[in-house]
Amino acid sequence: MAEKLHVVMLPWIAFGHMIPFFQLSVALAKAGIKVSFVSTPKNIKRLPEVPPGLEDLVEFVKFPLPSLENDVLPEDGEATVDIPAEKMEYLKIAYDLLKHPLKQFIADQLPDWIIIDMMPYWMVDIARENKVPLIHFSIFSAAAYVFLGHPECLVGDGQKRLRPSWTSMTSKPVWVDFPSSVAYRNDEAVGVFEGIYGENASGITDGERVFRILNGCQAFAVRSCAEFEGDYLNLFERLIGKPVIPVGLLPREKPERKQFTDDQPLNARYLVEKGLGVEIERGEDGSFTRDGVEKALKLAMVSAEGKSLREKASEAGVLFGNLKLHQDYYIGRFVDFLKEKKRNV
């Protein structure tokens, strides 16, 4: 009897990231794959329970979050939800120190695959040293990654040419060769630009983290499906020159507290583009009025003009709720990829 495939999962320590990684872990376990889910003790304690019957296939691996000098992080703060925004850069420093125990863990376990988030760029070297193939799993949409994650626009001269300032994030990128309204508003772009390209105490920008991971991974997996954003999936595969694998629309669970992520405005634009949503009119500073909210709600829910939107939303609901499509087809294809490519690594 062949040994089960073993996958190590390493998400960033934000619940908006850990929950999708947990859901993917469960989906892979249902397909018979052994999963080691790595995080800190407090974060693992706050995750949902593994469904009955899968306890032997989903293993939680706990590494304490390293402490920093001068107690710059709150005591017991192990996730973004626990940390004030002005101290987030120090959470990245503590997270990066996990590379030391993880280096030993990977060397001891020698899993078949490592699946990582957008932050642990140092896993590229660890995977290479141990000859373990690496996949970058995005919790963001393919549309958001096409807009934000073109490797050429993340670092160096390419960034200076393609993304010289926040204003370059307010219109369709030159590399998108089909109609698209996915872009940031002025008030959104300023903060997102600083978050991706701005220096921080960890010594590496978020843009460079993603660049190194995209460069070093063997494939890119994304929580999406071809029925929903096929054009963006195909384009991103061309942009990175590596397999882009949709794993289906994994069920979302609510984080403990609502957290802003950089792709939320882009997803809103994409839903409008697809005829699945209505965007509330806003001022230049991002503010909106009661009348604007009322107008958007009426259009979406009761007006004759919103009939097409409601019909499309109903169709999308059927697509999003098609568990057989997402688990059997998309997860099934992902599992086939893991098995087939492992044999060829």
mmCIF file of C-alpha atoms in Angstrom:
data_model
loop_
_atom_site.group_PDB
_atom_site.id
_atom_site.type_symbol
_atom_site.label_atom_id
_atom_site.label_comp_id
_atom_site.label_asym_id
_atom_site.label_seq_id
_atom_site.Cartn_x
_atom_site.Cartn_y
_atom_site.Cartn_z
ATOM 1 C CA MET A 1 0.000 0.000 0.000
ATOM 2 C CA ALA A 2 1.432 3.383 -1.065
ATOM 3 C CA GLU A 3 2.247 5.900 1.631
ATOM 4 C CA LYS A 4 -0.090 8.865 1.938
ATOM 5 C CA LEU A 5 1.110 12.118 0.463
ATOM 6 C CA HIS A 6 2.282 14.480 3.221
ATOM 7 C CA VAL A 7 1.780 18.249 2.884
ATOM 8 C CA VAL A 8 2.972 20.961 5.289
ATOM 9 C CA MET A 9 0.756 24.074 5.434
ATOM 10 C CA LEU A 10 2.187 27.402 6.621
ATOM 11 C CA PRO A 11 -0.184 30.400 6.680
ATOM 12 C CA TRP A 12 0.513 33.956 7.788
ATOM 13 C CA ILE A 13 -0.731 34.512 11.355
ATOM 14 C CA ALA A 14 -3.918 36.392 10.501
ATOM 15 C CA PHE A 15 -7.270 34.637 10.798
ATOM 16 C CA GLY A 16 -8.269 35.814 7.344
ATOM 17 C CA HIS A 17 -5.348 33.670 6.157
ATOM 18 C CA MET A 18 -5.329 30.803 8.670
ATOM 19 C CA ILE A 19 -8.995 29.927 8.129
ATOM 20 C CA PRO A 20 -8.652 29.407 4.324
ATOM 21 C CA PHE A 21 -5.491 27.370 4.938
ATOM 22 C CA PHE A 22 -7.404 25.298 7.483
ATOM 23 C CA GLN A 23 -10.265 24.795 5.007
ATOM 24 C CA LEU A 24 -7.815 23.686 2.320
ATOM 25 C CA SER A 25 -6.214 21.326 4.841
ATOM 26 C CA VAL A 26 -9.593 19.738 5.565
ATOM 27 C CA ALA A 27 -10.388 19.458 1.842
ATOM 28 C CA LEU A 28 -7.053 17.721 1.201
ATOM 29 C CA ALA A 29 -7.569 15.412 4.173
ATOM 30 C CA LYS A 30 -10.948 14.402 2.741
ATOM 31 C CA ALA A 31 -9.025 13.347 -0.367
ATOM 32 C CA GLY A 32 -6.715 11.153 1.746
ATOM 33 C CA ILE A 33 -3.715 13.477 2.089
ATOM 34 C CA LYS A 34 -1.890 13.833 5.414
ATOM 35 C CA VAL A 35 -1.571 17.508 6.404
ATOM 36 C CA SER A 36 0.678 19.161 8.988
ATOM 37 C CA PHE A 37 -0.790 22.589 9.762
ATOM 38 C CA VAL A 38 1.846 24.858 11.313
ATOM 39 C CA SER A 39 1.083 27.827 13.541
ATOM 40 C CA THR A 40 1.424 29.074 17.122
ATOM 41 C CA PRO A 41 -0.321 27.462 20.126
ATOM 42 C CA LYS A 42 -2.862 30.239 20.758
ATOM 43 C CA ASN A 43 -3.769 30.509 17.083
ATOM 44 C CA ILE A 44 -4.312 26.773 16.741
ATOM 45 C CA LYS A 45 -6.478 26.795 19.844
ATOM 46 C CA ARG A 46 -8.759 29.369 18.174
ATOM 47 C CA LEU A 47 -9.193 27.435 14.933
ATOM 48 C CA PRO A 48 -12.288 25.296 14.250
ATOM 49 C CA GLU A 49 -12.159 21.628 15.205
ATOM 50 C CA VAL A 50 -11.131 19.099 12.607
ATOM 51 C CA PRO A 51 -14.228 17.305 11.271
ATOM 52 C CA PRO A 52 -14.857 13.835 12.735
ATOM 53 C CA GLY A 53 -12.986 11.081 10.950
ATOM 54 C CA LEU A 54 -10.151 13.326 9.749
ATOM 55 C CA GLU A 55 -8.261 13.682 13.039
ATOM 56 C CA ASP A 56 -5.552 11.236 11.930
ATOM 57 C CA LEU A 57 -4.956 13.152 8.701
ATOM 58 C CA VAL A 58 -4.812 16.753 9.973
ATOM 59 C CA GLU A 59 -1.992 17.295 12.460
ATOM 60 C CA PHE A 60 -1.525 20.636 14.229
ATOM 61 C CA VAL A 61 2.138 21.539 14.663
ATOM 62 C CA LYS A 62 2.660 24.230 17.306
ATOM 63 C CA PHE A 63 5.687 26.483 17.470
ATOM 64 C CA PRO A 64 5.691 29.285 20.070
ATOM 65 C CA LEU A 65 5.937 32.751 18.553
ATOM 66 C CA PRO A 66 9.476 33.972 19.376
ATOM 67 C CA SER A 67 9.593 36.881 21.808
ATOM 68 C CA LEU A 68 11.213 40.192 20.868
ATOM 69 C CA GLU A 69 13.346 42.560 22.905
ATOM 70 C CA ASN A 70 11.693 45.346 24.910
ATOM 71 C CA ASP A 71 8.296 43.561 24.836
ATOM 72 C CA VAL A 72 7.255 45.434 21.694
ATOM 73 C CA LEU A 73 4.399 42.973 21.134
ATOM 74 C CA PRO A 74 1.490 42.511 23.564
ATOM 75 C CA GLU A 75 1.738 39.512 25.857
ATOM 76 C CA ASP A 76 0.030 36.496 24.241
ATOM 77 C CA GLY A 77 -0.366 38.426 20.999
ATOM 78 C CA GLU A 78 0.050 35.788 18.293
ATOM 79 C CA ALA A 79 -2.153 37.004 15.413
ATOM 80 C CA THR A 80 -2.890 40.282 13.648
ATOM 81 C CA VAL A 81 -6.197 40.479 15.506
ATOM 82 C CA ASP A 82 -4.226 40.806 18.776
ATOM 83 C CA ILE A 83 -1.813 43.478 17.562
ATOM 84 C CA PRO A 84 -2.297 47.261 17.127
ATOM 85 C CA ALA A 85 -1.768 48.373 13.530
ATOM 86 C CA GLU A 86 1.298 50.422 14.437
ATOM 87 C CA LYS A 87 3.042 47.290 15.774
ATOM 88 C CA MET A 88 2.249 44.962 12.865
ATOM 89 C CA GLU A 89 5.786 45.230 11.507
ATOM 90 C CA TYR A 90 7.097 43.690 14.738
ATOM 91 C CA LEU A 91 4.735 40.746 14.336
ATOM 92 C CA LYS A 92 6.443 40.123 10.993
ATOM 93 C CA ILE A 93 9.830 40.078 12.745
ATOM 94 C CA ALA A 94 8.606 37.509 15.283
ATOM 95 C CA TYR A 95 6.997 35.429 12.527
ATOM 96 C CA ASP A 96 10.235 35.441 10.505
ATOM 97 C CA LEU A 97 12.061 33.953 13.505
ATOM 98 C CA LEU A 98 9.918 30.826 13.091
ATOM 99 C CA LYS A 99 12.239 29.930 10.201
ATOM 100 C CA HIS A 100 14.681 28.374 12.683
ATOM 101 C CA PRO A 101 12.391 25.693 14.187
ATOM 102 C CA LEU A 102 10.711 25.204 10.802
ATOM 103 C CA LYS A 103 14.044 24.532 9.121
ATOM 104 C CA GLN A 104 14.619 21.636 11.505
ATOM 105 C CA PHE A 105 11.005 20.440 11.207
ATOM 106 C CA ILE A 106 11.178 20.246 7.406
ATOM 107 C CA ALA A 107 14.560 18.495 7.522
ATOM 108 C CA ASP A 108 13.136 15.904 9.942
ATOM 109 C CA GLN A 109 9.799 15.376 8.178
ATOM 110 C CA LEU A 110 10.800 15.739 4.503
ATOM 111 C CA PRO A 111 7.184 16.205 3.377
ATOM 112 C CA ASP A 112 6.129 15.710 -0.214
ATOM 113 C CA TRP A 113 5.004 19.339 -0.579
ATOM 114 C CA ILE A 114 5.101 22.606 1.357
ATOM 115 C CA ILE A 115 2.216 25.046 0.817
ATOM 116 C CA ILE A 116 2.866 28.566 2.040
ATOM 117 C CA ASP A 117 1.235 31.976 2.304
ATOM 118 C CA MET A 118 2.542 35.348 1.083
ATOM 119 C CA MET A 119 4.796 36.177 4.079
ATOM 120 C CA PRO A 120 7.308 33.318 4.778
ATOM 121 C CA TYR A 121 9.729 34.040 1.920
ATOM 122 C CA TRP A 122 12.462 32.192 3.838
ATOM 123 C CA MET A 123 10.677 28.898 3.208
ATOM 124 C CA VAL A 124 11.906 29.107 -0.388
ATOM 125 C CA ASP A 125 15.477 28.403 0.743
ATOM 126 C CA ILE A 126 14.376 25.796 3.293
ATOM 127 C CA ALA A 127 12.377 23.926 0.642
ATOM 128 C CA ARG A 128 15.246 24.097 -1.849
ATOM 129 C CA GLU A 129 17.809 22.870 0.682
ATOM 130 C CA ASN A 130 15.637 19.849 1.459
ATOM 131 C CA LYS A 131 14.556 19.258 -2.157
ATOM 132 C CA VAL A 132 10.882 19.643 -1.249
ATOM 133 C CA PRO A 133 8.637 21.303 -3.880
ATOM 134 C CA LEU A 134 6.820 24.462 -2.855
ATOM 135 C CA ILE A 135 3.384 25.883 -3.672
ATOM 136 C CA HIS A 136 2.205 29.406 -2.949
ATOM 137 C CA PHE A 137 -1.478 29.332 -1.951
ATOM 138 C CA SER A 138 -3.270 32.660 -2.279
ATOM 139 C CA ILE A 139 -6.263 33.462 -0.093
ATOM 140 C CA PHE A 140 -6.875 36.414 -2.432
ATOM 141 C CA SER A 141 -8.744 36.234 -5.721
ATOM 142 C CA ALA A 142 -6.970 35.685 -9.032
ATOM 143 C CA ALA A 143 -8.159 39.148 -10.101
ATOM 144 C CA ALA A 144 -6.431 40.693 -7.078
ATOM 145 C CA TYR A 145 -3.199 38.811 -7.750
ATOM 146 C CA VAL A 146 -3.188 39.828 -11.410
ATOM 147 C CA PHE A 147 -3.536 43.437 -10.285
ATOM 148 C CA LEU A 148 -1.101 43.326 -7.348
ATOM 149 C CA GLY A 149 1.215 40.390 -7.921
ATOM 150 C CA HIS A 150 2.777 40.699 -11.389
ATOM 151 C CA PRO A 151 6.380 39.759 -10.480
ATOM 152 C CA GLU A 152 7.813 42.610 -12.530
ATOM 153 C CA CYS A 153 5.930 45.258 -10.551
ATOM 154 C CA LEU A 154 6.913 44.044 -7.079
ATOM 155 C CA VAL A 155 10.587 45.042 -6.772
ATOM 156 C CA GLY A 156 13.461 46.952 -8.346
ATOM 157 C CA ASP A 157 13.412 48.722 -11.689
ATOM 158 C CA GLY A 158 10.219 46.964 -12.726
ATOM 159 C CA GLN A 159 8.399 48.414 -9.746
ATOM 160 C CA LYS A 160 9.773 51.891 -10.469
ATOM 161 C CA ARG A 161 8.584 51.595 -14.069
ATOM 162 C CA LEU A 162 5.212 49.886 -13.588
ATOM 163 C CA ARG A 163 4.253 50.983 -10.052
ATOM 164 C CA PRO A 164 6.112 54.250 -9.400
ATOM 165 C CA SER A 165 3.453 55.692 -7.077
ATOM 166 C CA TRP A 166 0.007 55.056 -5.630
ATOM 167 C CA THR A 167 -1.612 56.700 -8.667
ATOM 168 C CA SER A 168 -0.520 53.726 -10.797
ATOM 169 C CA MET A 169 -2.907 51.581 -8.726
ATOM 170 C CA THR A 170 -6.022 53.566 -9.691
ATOM 171 C CA SER A 171 -6.419 52.250 -13.254
ATOM 172 C CA LYS A 172 -6.220 48.997 -15.184
ATOM 173 C CA PRO A 173 -2.617 47.708 -15.412
ATOM 174 C CA VAL A 174 -1.007 47.597 -18.847
ATOM 175 C CA TRP A 175 -0.568 43.820 -18.600
ATOM 176 C CA VAL A 176 -4.325 43.170 -18.380
ATOM 177 C CA ASP A 177 -5.289 42.549 -22.013
ATOM 178 C CA PHE A 178 -9.071 42.350 -21.601
ATOM 179 C CA PRO A 179 -11.717 44.764 -20.278
ATOM 180 C CA SER A 180 -11.418 45.133 -16.510
ATOM 181 C CA SER A 181 -12.606 47.626 -13.912
ATOM 182 C CA VAL A 182 -10.445 46.120 -11.159
ATOM 183 C CA ALA A 183 -8.473 48.997 -9.597
ATOM 184 C CA TYR A 184 -8.294 51.029 -6.402
ATOM 185 C CA ARG A 185 -9.946 54.311 -5.596
ATOM 186 C CA ASN A 186 -7.563 57.161 -4.736
ATOM 187 C CA ASP A 187 -8.299 56.930 -1.010
ATOM 188 C CA GLU A 188 -7.635 53.173 -1.020
ATOM 189 C CA ALA A 189 -4.518 53.216 -3.200
ATOM 190 C CA VAL A 190 -2.414 55.385 -0.888
ATOM 191 C CA GLY A 191 -2.504 52.944 2.038
ATOM 192 C CA VAL A 192 -2.213 49.811 -0.111
ATOM 193 C CA PHE A 193 0.824 51.197 -1.960
ATOM 194 C CA GLU A 194 2.573 51.948 1.327
ATOM 195 C CA GLY A 195 1.650 48.530 2.715
ATOM 196 C CA ILE A 196 3.137 46.670 -0.256
ATOM 197 C CA TYR A 197 6.162 48.801 -1.120
ATOM 198 C CA GLY A 198 6.902 50.684 2.104
ATOM 199 C CA GLU A 199 9.882 49.796 4.279
ATOM 200 C CA ASN A 200 9.163 48.254 7.664
ATOM 201 C CA ALA A 201 11.065 47.019 10.713
ATOM 202 C CA SER A 202 11.287 43.454 9.354
ATOM 203 C CA GLY A 203 13.811 44.657 6.768
ATOM 204 C CA ILE A 204 11.880 43.405 3.732
ATOM 205 C CA THR A 205 8.838 44.870 1.994
ATOM 206 C CA ASP A 206 5.695 42.817 1.501
ATOM 207 C CA GLY A 207 6.228 43.190 -2.251
ATOM 208 C CA GLU A 208 9.651 41.566 -2.041
ATOM 209 C CA ARG A 209 8.278 38.763 0.118
ATOM 210 C CA VAL A 210 5.731 37.890 -2.576
ATOM 211 C CA PHE A 211 8.316 38.314 -5.341
ATOM 212 C CA ARG A 212 10.700 35.817 -3.730
ATOM 213 C CA ILE A 213 7.907 33.315 -3.116
ATOM 214 C CA LEU A 214 6.553 33.552 -6.668
ATOM 215 C CA ASN A 215 10.113 33.148 -7.969
ATOM 216 C CA GLY A 216 10.868 30.147 -5.784
ATOM 217 C CA CYS A 217 7.623 28.172 -5.884
ATOM 218 C CA GLN A 218 6.820 25.380 -8.319
ATOM 219 C CA ALA A 219 3.133 26.310 -8.641
ATOM 220 C CA PHE A 220 0.534 28.839 -7.536
ATOM 221 C CA ALA A 221 -2.784 27.683 -6.026
ATOM 222 C CA VAL A 222 -5.692 30.056 -5.517
ATOM 223 C CA ARG A 223 -9.104 29.935 -3.890
ATOM 224 C CA SER A 224 -11.069 30.403 -7.097
ATOM 225 C CA CYS A 225 -12.596 28.598 -10.064
ATOM 226 C CA ALA A 226 -12.532 28.993 -13.842
ATOM 227 C CA GLU A 227 -16.295 29.541 -13.929
ATOM 228 C CA PHE A 228 -15.873 32.702 -11.864
ATOM 229 C CA GLU A 229 -12.615 34.298 -13.062
ATOM 230 C CA GLY A 230 -11.169 32.198 -15.846
ATOM 231 C CA ASP A 231 -9.614 35.157 -17.704
ATOM 232 C CA TYR A 232 -7.634 36.218 -14.644
ATOM 233 C CA LEU A 233 -6.481 32.668 -13.892
ATOM 234 C CA ASN A 234 -5.202 32.238 -17.446
ATOM 235 C CA LEU A 235 -3.505 35.638 -17.450
ATOM 236 C CA PHE A 236 -1.727 35.093 -14.150
ATOM 237 C CA GLU A 237 -0.389 31.756 -15.375
ATOM 238 C CA ARG A 238 1.091 33.590 -18.358
ATOM 239 C CA LEU A 239 2.538 36.317 -16.119
ATOM 240 C CA ILE A 240 4.388 33.952 -13.766
ATOM 241 C CA GLY A 241 5.159 31.151 -16.222
ATOM 242 C CA LYS A 242 4.129 28.463 -13.728
ATOM 243 C CA PRO A 243 1.030 26.329 -13.179
ATOM 244 C CA VAL A 244 -1.860 28.312 -11.671
ATOM 245 C CA ILE A 245 -4.271 25.901 -10.020
ATOM 246 C CA PRO A 246 -7.735 26.939 -8.828
ATOM 247 C CA VAL A 247 -8.728 24.857 -5.799
ATOM 248 C CA GLY A 248 -12.384 25.883 -5.877
ATOM 249 C CA LEU A 249 -14.307 28.299 -3.700
ATOM 250 C CA LEU A 250 -13.535 26.861 -0.294
ATOM 251 C CA PRO A 251 -16.146 27.697 2.333
ATOM 252 C CA ARG A 252 -15.369 30.881 4.255
ATOM 253 C CA GLU A 253 -15.614 31.094 8.013
ATOM 254 C CA LYS A 254 -15.729 34.407 9.837
ATOM 255 C CA PRO A 255 -12.554 35.566 11.594
ATOM 256 C CA GLU A 256 -12.902 36.627 15.226
ATOM 257 C CA ARG A 257 -13.009 40.229 14.136
ATOM 258 C CA LYS A 258 -13.515 41.816 10.747
ATOM 259 C CA GLN A 259 -10.113 42.566 9.230
ATOM 260 C CA PHE A 260 -9.316 44.675 6.187
ATOM 261 C CA THR A 261 -7.293 42.985 3.492
ATOM 262 C CA ASP A 262 -5.756 44.648 0.455
ATOM 263 C CA ASP A 263 -7.907 42.715 -1.996
ATOM 264 C CA GLN A 264 -11.325 43.659 -0.574
ATOM 265 C CA PRO A 265 -11.777 46.803 -2.719
ATOM 266 C CA LEU A 266 -10.529 44.908 -5.782
ATOM 267 C CA ASN A 267 -13.017 42.124 -5.134
ATOM 268 C CA ALA A 268 -15.788 44.713 -4.852
ATOM 269 C CA ARG A 269 -14.807 46.175 -8.255
ATOM 270 C CA TYR A 270 -14.700 42.682 -9.747
ATOM 271 C CA LEU A 271 -18.172 41.798 -8.464
ATOM 272 C CA VAL A 272 -19.499 44.991 -10.035
ATOM 273 C CA GLU A 273 -17.640 44.151 -13.261
ATOM 274 C CA LYS A 274 -19.309 40.734 -13.301
ATOM 275 C CA GLY A 275 -22.713 42.230 -12.668
ATOM 276 C CA LEU A 276 -22.915 40.650 -9.210
ATOM 277 C CA GLY A 277 -22.791 43.752 -7.044
ATOM 278 C CA VAL A 278 -23.446 47.455 -6.677
ATOM 279 C CA GLU A 279 -20.815 49.835 -5.385
ATOM 280 C CA ILE A 280 -21.910 52.653 -3.111
ATOM 281 C CA GLU A 281 -21.102 56.125 -4.428
ATOM 282 C CA ARG A 282 -18.283 57.672 -2.412
ATOM 283 C CA GLY A 283 -16.530 60.994 -2.072
ATOM 284 C CA GLU A 284 -12.856 61.500 -2.925
ATOM 285 C CA ASP A 285 -11.948 60.706 0.683
ATOM 286 C CA GLY A 286 -13.804 57.393 0.563
ATOM 287 C CA SER A 287 -16.767 58.608 2.604
ATOM 288 C CA PHE A 288 -20.347 57.753 1.681
ATOM 289 C CA THR A 289 -23.727 59.162 2.589
ATOM 290 C CA ARG A 290 -26.946 57.636 3.854
ATOM 291 C CA ASP A 291 -28.598 58.504 0.550
ATOM 292 C CA GLY A 292 -25.837 56.705 -1.339
ATOM 293 C CA VAL A 293 -26.315 53.555 0.724
ATOM 294 C CA GLU A 294 -30.092 53.691 0.271
ATOM 295 C CA LYS A 295 -29.728 54.151 -3.495
ATOM 296 C CA ALA A 296 -27.377 51.149 -3.795
ATOM 297 C CA LEU A 297 -29.642 48.936 -1.670
ATOM 298 C CA LYS A 298 -32.715 49.825 -3.720
ATOM 299 C CA LEU A 299 -30.895 49.118 -6.960
ATOM 300 C CA ALA A 300 -29.622 45.780 -5.701
ATOM 301 C CA MET A 301 -32.775 44.547 -3.986
ATOM 302 C CA VAL A 302 -35.980 46.031 -5.416
ATOM 303 C CA SER A 303 -35.575 48.237 -8.481
ATOM 304 C CA ALA A 304 -36.333 47.100 -12.019
ATOM 305 C CA GLU A 305 -32.784 48.117 -13.034
ATOM 306 C CA GLY A 306 -31.415 45.657 -10.506
ATOM 307 C CA LYS A 307 -33.307 42.651 -11.860
ATOM 308 C CA SER A 308 -30.375 41.444 -13.980
ATOM 309 C CA LEU A 309 -28.047 41.840 -11.004
ATOM 310 C CA ARG A 310 -30.323 39.756 -8.790
ATOM 311 C CA GLU A 311 -30.608 37.041 -11.418
ATOM 312 C CA LYS A 312 -26.831 36.880 -11.838
ATOM 313 C CA ALA A 313 -26.353 36.835 -8.069
ATOM 314 C CA SER A 314 -28.753 33.920 -7.823
ATOM 315 C CA GLU A 315 -26.803 32.020 -10.486
ATOM 316 C CA ALA A 316 -23.551 32.801 -8.686
ATOM 317 C CA GLY A 317 -25.043 31.500 -5.442
ATOM 318 C CA VAL A 318 -25.641 28.155 -7.124
ATOM 319 C CA LEU A 319 -22.047 28.127 -8.374
ATOM 320 C CA PHE A 320 -20.548 29.084 -5.023
ATOM 321 C CA GLY A 321 -22.641 26.483 -3.221
ATOM 322 C CA ASN A 322 -21.801 23.612 -5.572
ATOM 323 C CA LEU A 323 -19.756 21.538 -3.133
ATOM 324 C CA LYS A 324 -19.411 18.667 -5.597
ATOM 325 C CA LEU A 325 -17.762 21.021 -8.098
ATOM 326 C CA HIS A 326 -15.384 22.539 -5.571
ATOM 327 C CA GLN A 327 -14.435 19.431 -3.559
ATOM 328 C CA ASP A 328 -14.687 16.657 -6.107
ATOM 329 C CA TYR A 329 -13.564 18.480 -9.253
ATOM 330 C CA TYR A 330 -11.238 21.286 -8.161
ATOM 331 C CA ILE A 331 -9.740 19.670 -5.074
ATOM 332 C CA GLY A 332 -9.620 16.421 -7.021
ATOM 333 C CA ARG A 333 -7.581 18.083 -9.781
ATOM 334 C CA PHE A 334 -5.291 19.700 -7.208
ATOM 335 C CA VAL A 335 -4.669 16.328 -5.554
ATOM 336 C CA ASP A 336 -3.914 14.797 -8.959
ATOM 337 C CA PHE A 337 -1.393 17.607 -9.552
ATOM 338 C CA LEU A 338 0.277 16.993 -6.184
ATOM 339 C CA LYS A 339 0.576 13.271 -6.878
ATOM 340 C CA GLU A 340 1.686 13.559 -10.493
ATOM 341 C CA LYS A 341 4.183 16.380 -10.066
ATOM 342 C CA LYS A 342 5.680 14.774 -6.962
ATOM 343 C CA ARG A 343 6.607 11.771 -9.065
ATOM 344 C CA ASN A 344 8.396 14.063 -11.512
ATOM 345 C CA VAL A 345 10.244 16.285 -9.013
#
